[in-house]
GROMACS .gro file of C-alpha atoms in nm:
model
  352
    1UNK     CA    1  -0.890  -0.966  -1.376
    2UNK     CA    2  -0.767  -1.157  -1.684
    3UNK     CA    3  -0.437  -1.395  -1.709
    4UNK     CA    4  -0.310  -1.091  -1.996
    5UNK     CA    5  -0.342  -0.812  -1.717
    6UNK     CA    6  -0.177  -1.023  -1.485
    7UNK     CA    7   0.115  -1.083  -1.737
    8UNK     CA    8   0.108  -0.706  -1.799
    9UNK     CA    9   0.135  -0.619  -1.455
   10UNK     CA   10   0.453  -0.885  -1.399
   11UNK     CA   11   0.650  -0.703  -1.679
   12UNK     CA   12   0.626  -0.360  -1.480
   13UNK     CA   13   0.884  -0.351  -1.220
   14UNK     CA   14   0.757  -0.016  -1.099
   15UNK     CA   15   0.448  -0.168  -0.997
   16UNK     CA   16   0.601  -0.486  -0.826
   17UNK     CA   17   0.672  -0.522  -0.449
   18UNK     CA   18   0.867  -0.741  -0.247
   19UNK     CA   19   0.753  -0.713   0.131
   20UNK     CA   20   0.872  -0.919   0.405
   21UNK     CA   21   0.696  -0.999   0.768
   22UNK     CA   22   0.943  -0.987   1.046
   23UNK     CA   23   0.854  -1.052   1.399
   24UNK     CA   24   0.951  -1.268   1.717
   25UNK     CA   25   0.810  -1.633   1.750
   26UNK     CA   26   0.414  -1.645   1.799
   27UNK     CA   27   0.383  -1.285   1.708
   28UNK     CA   28   0.127  -1.338   1.463
   29UNK     CA   29   0.326  -1.338   1.115
   30UNK     CA   30   0.165  -1.639   0.946
   31UNK     CA   31  -0.189  -1.555   1.078
   32UNK     CA   32  -0.135  -1.197   0.917
   33UNK     CA   33  -0.016  -1.362   0.632
   34UNK     CA   34  -0.301  -1.569   0.606
   35UNK     CA   35  -0.526  -1.243   0.679
   36UNK     CA   36  -0.361  -1.107   0.364
   37UNK     CA   37  -0.428  -1.402   0.158
   38UNK     CA   38  -0.778  -1.420   0.221
   39UNK     CA   39  -0.814  -1.054   0.119
   40UNK     CA   40  -0.705  -1.176  -0.247
   41UNK     CA   41  -0.980  -1.426  -0.229
   42UNK     CA   42  -0.735  -1.736  -0.220
   43UNK     CA   43  -0.877  -1.872   0.111
   44UNK     CA   44  -1.177  -1.819   0.304
   45UNK     CA   45  -1.159  -1.512   0.556
   46UNK     CA   46  -1.288  -1.799   0.830
   47UNK     CA   47  -0.975  -2.014   0.776
   48UNK     CA   48  -0.776  -1.726   0.826
   49UNK     CA   49  -0.547  -1.805   1.138
   50UNK     CA   50  -0.636  -2.154   1.112
   51UNK     CA   51  -0.494  -2.298   0.806
   52UNK     CA   52  -0.158  -2.160   0.804
   53UNK     CA   53  -0.170  -2.140   0.468
   54UNK     CA   54   0.215  -2.029   0.388
   55UNK     CA   55   0.347  -2.287   0.638
   56UNK     CA   56   0.355  -2.639   0.343
   57UNK     CA   57   0.573  -2.814   0.504
   58UNK     CA   58   0.437  -3.106   0.726
   59UNK     CA   59   0.666  -3.054   0.986
   60UNK     CA   60   0.586  -2.675   1.003
   61UNK     CA   61   0.195  -2.797   1.042
   62UNK     CA   62   0.281  -3.027   1.293
   63UNK     CA   63   0.521  -2.812   1.523
   64UNK     CA   64   0.303  -2.493   1.456
   65UNK     CA   65   0.606  -2.261   1.376
   66UNK     CA   66   0.725  -2.142   1.063
   67UNK     CA   67   1.099  -2.291   0.947
   68UNK     CA   68   1.147  -2.197   0.596
   69UNK     CA   69   1.052  -1.872   0.439
   70UNK     CA   70   0.792  -1.887   0.178
   71UNK     CA   71   0.651  -1.625  -0.054
   72UNK     CA   72   0.318  -1.570  -0.247
   73UNK     CA   73   0.180  -1.326  -0.500
   74UNK     CA   74  -0.072  -1.069  -0.394
   75UNK     CA   75  -0.268  -0.797  -0.574
   76UNK     CA   76  -0.291  -0.459  -0.406
   77UNK     CA   77  -0.495  -0.166  -0.521
   78UNK     CA   78  -0.445   0.204  -0.384
   79UNK     CA   79  -0.756   0.291  -0.192
   80UNK     CA   80  -0.654   0.632  -0.037
   81UNK     CA   81  -0.712   0.949  -0.186
   82UNK     CA   82  -0.918   0.833  -0.494
   83UNK     CA   83  -1.128   1.152  -0.486
   84UNK     CA   84  -0.889   1.388  -0.606
   85UNK     CA   85  -0.797   1.163  -0.914
   86UNK     CA   86  -1.147   1.088  -1.005
   87UNK     CA   87  -1.218   1.207  -1.391
   88UNK     CA   88  -1.528   1.385  -1.475
   89UNK     CA   89  -1.825   1.147  -1.561
   90UNK     CA   90  -2.009   1.192  -1.895
   91UNK     CA   91  -2.346   1.256  -1.749
   92UNK     CA   92  -2.235   1.569  -1.593
   93UNK     CA   93  -2.383   1.903  -1.739
   94UNK     CA   94  -2.026   2.046  -1.864
   95UNK     CA   95  -1.965   1.713  -2.059
   96UNK     CA   96  -2.311   1.704  -2.215
   97UNK     CA   97  -2.271   2.078  -2.318
   98UNK     CA   98  -1.942   2.018  -2.467
   99UNK     CA   99  -2.103   1.727  -2.664
  100UNK     CA  100  -2.384   1.966  -2.792
  101UNK     CA  101  -2.123   2.224  -2.891
  102UNK     CA  102  -1.952   1.955  -3.076
  103UNK     CA  103  -2.255   1.845  -3.261
  104UNK     CA  104  -2.370   2.201  -3.346
  105UNK     CA  105  -2.001   2.284  -3.513
  106UNK     CA  106  -2.021   1.939  -3.711
  107UNK     CA  107  -2.378   2.032  -3.841
  108UNK     CA  108  -2.250   2.389  -3.942
  109UNK     CA  109  -1.940   2.243  -4.105
  110UNK     CA  110  -2.146   2.000  -4.305
  111UNK     CA  111  -2.404   2.258  -4.411
  112UNK     CA  112  -2.148   2.492  -4.534
  113UNK     CA  113  -2.041   2.234  -4.756
  114UNK     CA  114  -2.247   2.233  -5.110
  115UNK     CA  115  -2.154   1.849  -5.210
  116UNK     CA  116  -2.219   1.712  -4.845
  117UNK     CA  117  -1.905   1.602  -4.817
  118UNK     CA  118  -1.608   1.797  -4.593
  119UNK     CA  119  -1.270   1.935  -4.766
  120UNK     CA  120  -1.108   1.714  -4.537
  121UNK     CA  121  -1.268   1.385  -4.656
  122UNK     CA  122  -1.205   1.504  -5.016
  123UNK     CA  123  -0.828   1.556  -4.947
  124UNK     CA  124  -0.808   1.207  -4.785
  125UNK     CA  125  -0.984   1.080  -5.073
  126UNK     CA  126  -0.730   1.219  -5.326
  127UNK     CA  127  -0.452   1.131  -5.104
  128UNK     CA  128  -0.546   0.742  -5.106
  129UNK     CA  129  -0.604   0.746  -5.472
  130UNK     CA  130  -0.244   0.894  -5.556
  131UNK     CA  131  -0.086   0.617  -5.273
  132UNK     CA  132  -0.244   0.350  -5.516
  133UNK     CA  133  -0.124   0.458  -5.804
  134UNK     CA  134   0.227   0.462  -5.658
  135UNK     CA  135   0.335   0.068  -5.656
  136UNK     CA  136   0.058  -0.006  -5.423
  137UNK     CA  137   0.142   0.183  -5.103
  138UNK     CA  138  -0.217   0.295  -5.025
  139UNK     CA  139  -0.284  -0.076  -4.920
  140UNK     CA  140  -0.024  -0.123  -4.704
  141UNK     CA  141  -0.067   0.227  -4.541
  142UNK     CA  142  -0.436   0.126  -4.491
  143UNK     CA  143  -0.322  -0.212  -4.339
  144UNK     CA  144  -0.118  -0.044  -4.121
  145UNK     CA  145  -0.355   0.186  -3.989
  146UNK     CA  146  -0.621  -0.077  -3.927
  147UNK     CA  147  -0.338  -0.254  -3.716
  148UNK     CA  148  -0.297   0.068  -3.512
  149UNK     CA  149  -0.700   0.060  -3.455
  150UNK     CA  150  -0.659  -0.295  -3.327
  151UNK     CA  151  -0.403  -0.220  -3.083
  152UNK     CA  152  -0.561   0.104  -2.997
  153UNK     CA  153  -0.910  -0.066  -2.894
  154UNK     CA  154  -0.759  -0.359  -2.737
  155UNK     CA  155  -0.547  -0.132  -2.497
  156UNK     CA  156  -0.883   0.052  -2.442
  157UNK     CA  157  -1.099  -0.240  -2.380
  158UNK     CA  158  -0.926  -0.344  -2.045
  159UNK     CA  159  -1.059  -0.175  -1.758
  160UNK     CA  160  -0.745  -0.191  -1.530
  161UNK     CA  161  -0.484   0.072  -1.633
  162UNK     CA  162  -0.099  -0.128  -1.565
  163UNK     CA  163   0.142   0.108  -1.478
  164UNK     CA  164  -0.031   0.407  -1.351
  165UNK     CA  165   0.119   0.563  -1.024
  166UNK     CA  166  -0.174   0.701  -0.818
  167UNK     CA  167  -0.483   0.593  -0.629
  168UNK     CA  168  -0.628   0.380  -0.903
  169UNK     CA  169  -0.286   0.187  -0.968
  170UNK     CA  170  -0.268  -0.178  -0.910
  171UNK     CA  171   0.041  -0.317  -0.750
  172UNK     CA  172   0.146  -0.703  -0.723
  173UNK     CA  173   0.294  -0.769  -0.386
  174UNK     CA  174   0.539  -1.045  -0.348
  175UNK     CA  175   0.463  -1.137   0.036
  176UNK     CA  176   0.752  -1.310   0.205
  177UNK     CA  177   0.669  -1.501   0.555
  178UNK     CA  178   1.005  -1.536   0.746
  179UNK     CA  179   1.067  -1.774   1.025
  180UNK     CA  180   1.060  -1.613   1.392
  181UNK     CA  181   1.264  -1.903   1.549
  182UNK     CA  182   1.647  -1.765   1.644
  183UNK     CA  183   1.766  -2.111   1.485
  184UNK     CA  184   1.646  -1.962   1.123
  185UNK     CA  185   1.820  -1.637   1.133
  186UNK     CA  186   1.981  -1.708   0.792
  187UNK     CA  187   1.602  -1.737   0.626
  188UNK     CA  188   1.497  -1.403   0.779
  189UNK     CA  189   1.838  -1.216   0.670
  190UNK     CA  190   1.787  -1.371   0.286
  191UNK     CA  191   1.415  -1.236   0.292
  192UNK     CA  192   1.528  -0.905   0.408
  193UNK     CA  193   1.782  -0.866   0.132
  194UNK     CA  194   1.507  -0.981  -0.141
  195UNK     CA  195   1.276  -0.734   0.009
  196UNK     CA  196   1.189  -0.352  -0.076
  197UNK     CA  197   1.000  -0.319   0.242
  198UNK     CA  198   0.916  -0.503   0.567
  199UNK     CA  199   0.614  -0.505   0.831
  200UNK     CA  200   0.774  -0.533   1.162
  201UNK     CA  201   0.506  -0.754   1.367
  202UNK     CA  202   0.489  -0.688   1.784
  203UNK     CA  203   0.289  -0.849   2.008
  204UNK     CA  204   0.034  -0.568   2.210
  205UNK     CA  205   0.059  -0.825   2.512
  206UNK     CA  206   0.458  -0.926   2.512
  207UNK     CA  207   0.571  -0.640   2.338
  208UNK     CA  208   0.961  -0.580   2.215
  209UNK     CA  209   1.109  -0.921   2.271
  210UNK     CA  210   1.491  -1.059   2.166
  211UNK     CA  211   1.402  -1.150   1.814
  212UNK     CA  212   1.192  -0.819   1.742
  213UNK     CA  213   1.577  -0.643   1.780
  214UNK     CA  214   1.743  -0.891   1.575
  215UNK     CA  215   1.501  -0.833   1.270
  216UNK     CA  216   1.500  -0.475   1.340
  217UNK     CA  217   1.889  -0.480   1.307
  218UNK     CA  218   1.867  -0.681   0.987
  219UNK     CA  219   1.627  -0.445   0.869
  220UNK     CA  220   1.846  -0.129   0.959
  221UNK     CA  221   2.176  -0.308   0.804
  222UNK     CA  222   1.992  -0.341   0.473
  223UNK     CA  223   1.842   0.003   0.480
  224UNK     CA  224   1.475  -0.143   0.461
  225UNK     CA  225   1.177   0.089   0.479
  226UNK     CA  226   0.955  -0.064   0.745
  227UNK     CA  227   0.618  -0.022   0.883
  228UNK     CA  228   0.517  -0.126   1.241
  229UNK     CA  229   0.200  -0.320   1.304
  230UNK     CA  230   0.106  -0.372   1.697
  231UNK     CA  231  -0.110  -0.716   1.678
  232UNK     CA  232  -0.327  -0.858   1.910
  233UNK     CA  233  -0.490  -0.557   2.031
  234UNK     CA  234  -0.824  -0.723   2.138
  235UNK     CA  235  -0.643  -0.895   2.406
  236UNK     CA  236  -0.552  -0.565   2.603
  237UNK     CA  237  -0.937  -0.583   2.640
  238UNK     CA  238  -1.030  -0.964   2.678
  239UNK     CA  239  -0.721  -1.062   2.884
  240UNK     CA  240  -0.545  -0.736   3.038
  241UNK     CA  241  -0.901  -0.588   3.074
  242UNK     CA  242  -0.755  -0.223   2.998
  243UNK     CA  243  -0.930   0.082   2.990
  244UNK     CA  244  -0.907   0.302   2.657
  245UNK     CA  245  -0.663   0.535   2.843
  246UNK     CA  246  -0.447   0.246   2.917
  247UNK     CA  247  -0.458   0.102   2.588
  248UNK     CA  248  -0.307   0.403   2.453
  249UNK     CA  249  -0.047   0.413   2.693
  250UNK     CA  250   0.048   0.071   2.646
  251UNK     CA  251   0.073   0.134   2.259
  252UNK     CA  252   0.275   0.421   2.296
  253UNK     CA  253   0.499   0.287   2.502
  254UNK     CA  254   0.571  -0.022   2.251
  255UNK     CA  255   0.657   0.286   1.973
  256UNK     CA  256   0.887   0.414   2.201
  257UNK     CA  257   1.085   0.099   2.271
  258UNK     CA  258   1.096   0.004   1.894
  259UNK     CA  259   1.197   0.380   1.812
  260UNK     CA  260   1.464   0.361   2.100
  261UNK     CA  261   1.607   0.035   1.939
  262UNK     CA  262   1.608   0.195   1.610
  263UNK     CA  263   1.771   0.514   1.738
  264UNK     CA  264   2.042   0.292   1.893
  265UNK     CA  265   2.124   0.150   1.574
  266UNK     CA  266   2.139   0.506   1.423
  267UNK     CA  267   2.392   0.638   1.720
  268UNK     CA  268   2.626   0.338   1.699
  269UNK     CA  269   2.672   0.423   1.358
  270UNK     CA  270   2.703   0.742   1.346
  271UNK     CA  271   2.987   0.715   1.626
  272UNK     CA  272   3.170   0.419   1.436
  273UNK     CA  273   3.147   0.685   1.101
  274UNK     CA  274   3.292   0.975   1.326
  275UNK     CA  275   3.559   0.772   1.454
  276UNK     CA  276   3.670   0.684   1.089
  277UNK     CA  277   3.649   1.013   0.967
  278UNK     CA  278   3.844   1.135   1.257
  279UNK     CA  279   3.547   1.404   1.349
  280UNK     CA  280   3.463   1.522   1.697
  281UNK     CA  281   3.095   1.559   1.640
  282UNK     CA  282   2.878   1.240   1.498
  283UNK     CA  283   2.621   1.336   1.237
  284UNK     CA  284   2.296   1.092   1.232
  285UNK     CA  285   2.198   0.972   0.883
  286UNK     CA  286   1.888   0.749   0.769
  287UNK     CA  287   1.755   0.765   1.109
  288UNK     CA  288   1.411   0.893   1.000
  289UNK     CA  289   1.385   0.565   0.780
  290UNK     CA  290   1.293   0.349   1.064
  291UNK     CA  291   1.102   0.586   1.318
  292UNK     CA  292   0.792   0.500   1.344
  293UNK     CA  293   0.468   0.714   1.447
  294UNK     CA  294   0.127   0.678   1.380
  295UNK     CA  295   0.095   1.042   1.221
  296UNK     CA  296   0.326   0.950   0.969
  297UNK     CA  297   0.078   0.641   0.867
  298UNK     CA  298   0.339   0.394   0.949
  299UNK     CA  299   0.214   0.233   1.230
  300UNK     CA  300  -0.110   0.012   1.225
  301UNK     CA  301  -0.309  -0.153   1.493
  302UNK     CA  302  -0.451  -0.522   1.414
  303UNK     CA  303  -0.606  -0.847   1.541
  304UNK     CA  304  -0.476  -1.046   1.270
  305UNK     CA  305  -0.661  -1.352   1.370
  306UNK     CA  306  -0.994  -1.184   1.407
  307UNK     CA  307  -0.921  -1.019   1.040
  308UNK     CA  308  -0.909  -0.660   1.139
  309UNK     CA  309  -0.677  -0.362   1.148
  310UNK     CA  310  -0.639   0.036   1.096
  311UNK     CA  311  -0.427   0.315   1.101
  312UNK     CA  312  -0.416   0.661   1.209
  313UNK     CA  313  -0.535   0.733   0.871
  314UNK     CA  314  -0.810   0.501   0.827
  315UNK     CA  315  -0.956   0.641   1.191
  316UNK     CA  316  -0.951   1.000   1.064
  317UNK     CA  317  -1.161   0.930   0.761
  318UNK     CA  318  -1.356   0.737   0.990
  319UNK     CA  319  -1.447   1.052   1.231
  320UNK     CA  320  -1.424   1.299   0.986
  321UNK     CA  321  -1.740   1.229   0.847
  322UNK     CA  322  -1.929   1.205   1.165
  323UNK     CA  323  -1.747   1.480   1.335
  324UNK     CA  324  -1.779   1.722   1.041
  325UNK     CA  325  -1.367   1.780   1.113
  326UNK     CA  326  -1.121   1.804   0.869
  327UNK     CA  327  -0.887   1.476   0.817
  328UNK     CA  328  -0.592   1.690   0.858
  329UNK     CA  329  -0.678   1.814   1.189
  330UNK     CA  330  -0.773   1.460   1.304
  331UNK     CA  331  -0.450   1.328   1.195
  332UNK     CA  332  -0.282   1.581   1.447
  333UNK     CA  333  -0.515   1.524   1.704
  334UNK     CA  334  -0.604   1.142   1.726
  335UNK     CA  335  -0.290   1.060   1.869
  336UNK     CA  336  -0.125   1.241   2.160
  337UNK     CA  337  -0.253   1.395   2.470
  338UNK     CA  338  -0.570   1.528   2.300
  339UNK     CA  339  -0.921   1.500   2.421
  340UNK     CA  340  -1.224   1.588   2.226
  341UNK     CA  341  -1.528   1.809   2.379
  342UNK     CA  342  -1.836   1.751   2.186
  343UNK     CA  343  -2.009   2.010   2.422
  344UNK     CA  344  -1.779   2.296   2.328
  345UNK     CA  345  -1.849   2.293   1.945
  346UNK     CA  346  -1.557   2.029   1.869
  347UNK     CA  347  -1.317   2.216   2.080
  348UNK     CA  348  -0.975   2.003   2.138
  349UNK     CA  349  -0.846   2.023   2.446
  350UNK     CA  350  -0.488   1.892   2.592
  351UNK     CA  351  -0.659   1.825   2.969
  352UNK     CA  352  -0.960   1.648   3.101
   0.00000   0.00000   0.00000
């Protein structure tokens, strides 16, 4: 990345996203932001969670809590689905045959001309000589043509394509770390209004807390699209000593609690709208915007302190190569009451 590429990226609003992190106090917001900052090489991954990079005030470092919202610009390259948009390599047989046919056609055109100069070049030469005789317009046209050629080679020389919407597109993410204490709710509401999307962080051990409901209400009022991150998954094993089936049931319970909170906001808004319009039946709108399910890809499981995390799509890509199963099937069966039996040729069943 060069400063010119970053400068171009800052001017393309289609490739800029403002994302804020919302959570209860001590649920791991600053630790997660440290991990995201380390992914851009700004700090070492070993210092993630210890340095508290976005807590720039001295009182924040002393007390160990975030008191003011702070932001940082990060670069993100879309990784999923790169196989569908890959272009054909120049070394493939089809491209080689195309180049060979092109060379053959060029040789035949050159051989058909007796003087060794193509008719097209003769026409260009006559046009150039005629323009020079009319007030020097040929020199201006030649200069303009050279300028176009320089601009074309400069854009073609950059390896990163700015503004491309797709797997190879690069986006600038303005990450906002907001406070989690109830005394700093004004900072959270300001961060929500600035943002295009949000990351709702929930502690896997503590679950949904009071400030979690507050930030969900603020995100709902601003119609903010969010994704859910269940943090500190490792504590379910190291501290609570849960088995895999118990971890699944516990995480599923947390997702249901978050969806219940969001559905309460939707039902209250629908009843208020029905009362104003004097309708007997309430209509639910925008309820799918704040519903979280792992199958939709808006739920992640992470341990920010240990710098790892994954979604159901990552798990489906990981197991599709090892189990020789389609990714679409794994997206439907990896979450839920499904069990895989390897002795029955990879059969998925709903009972043990």
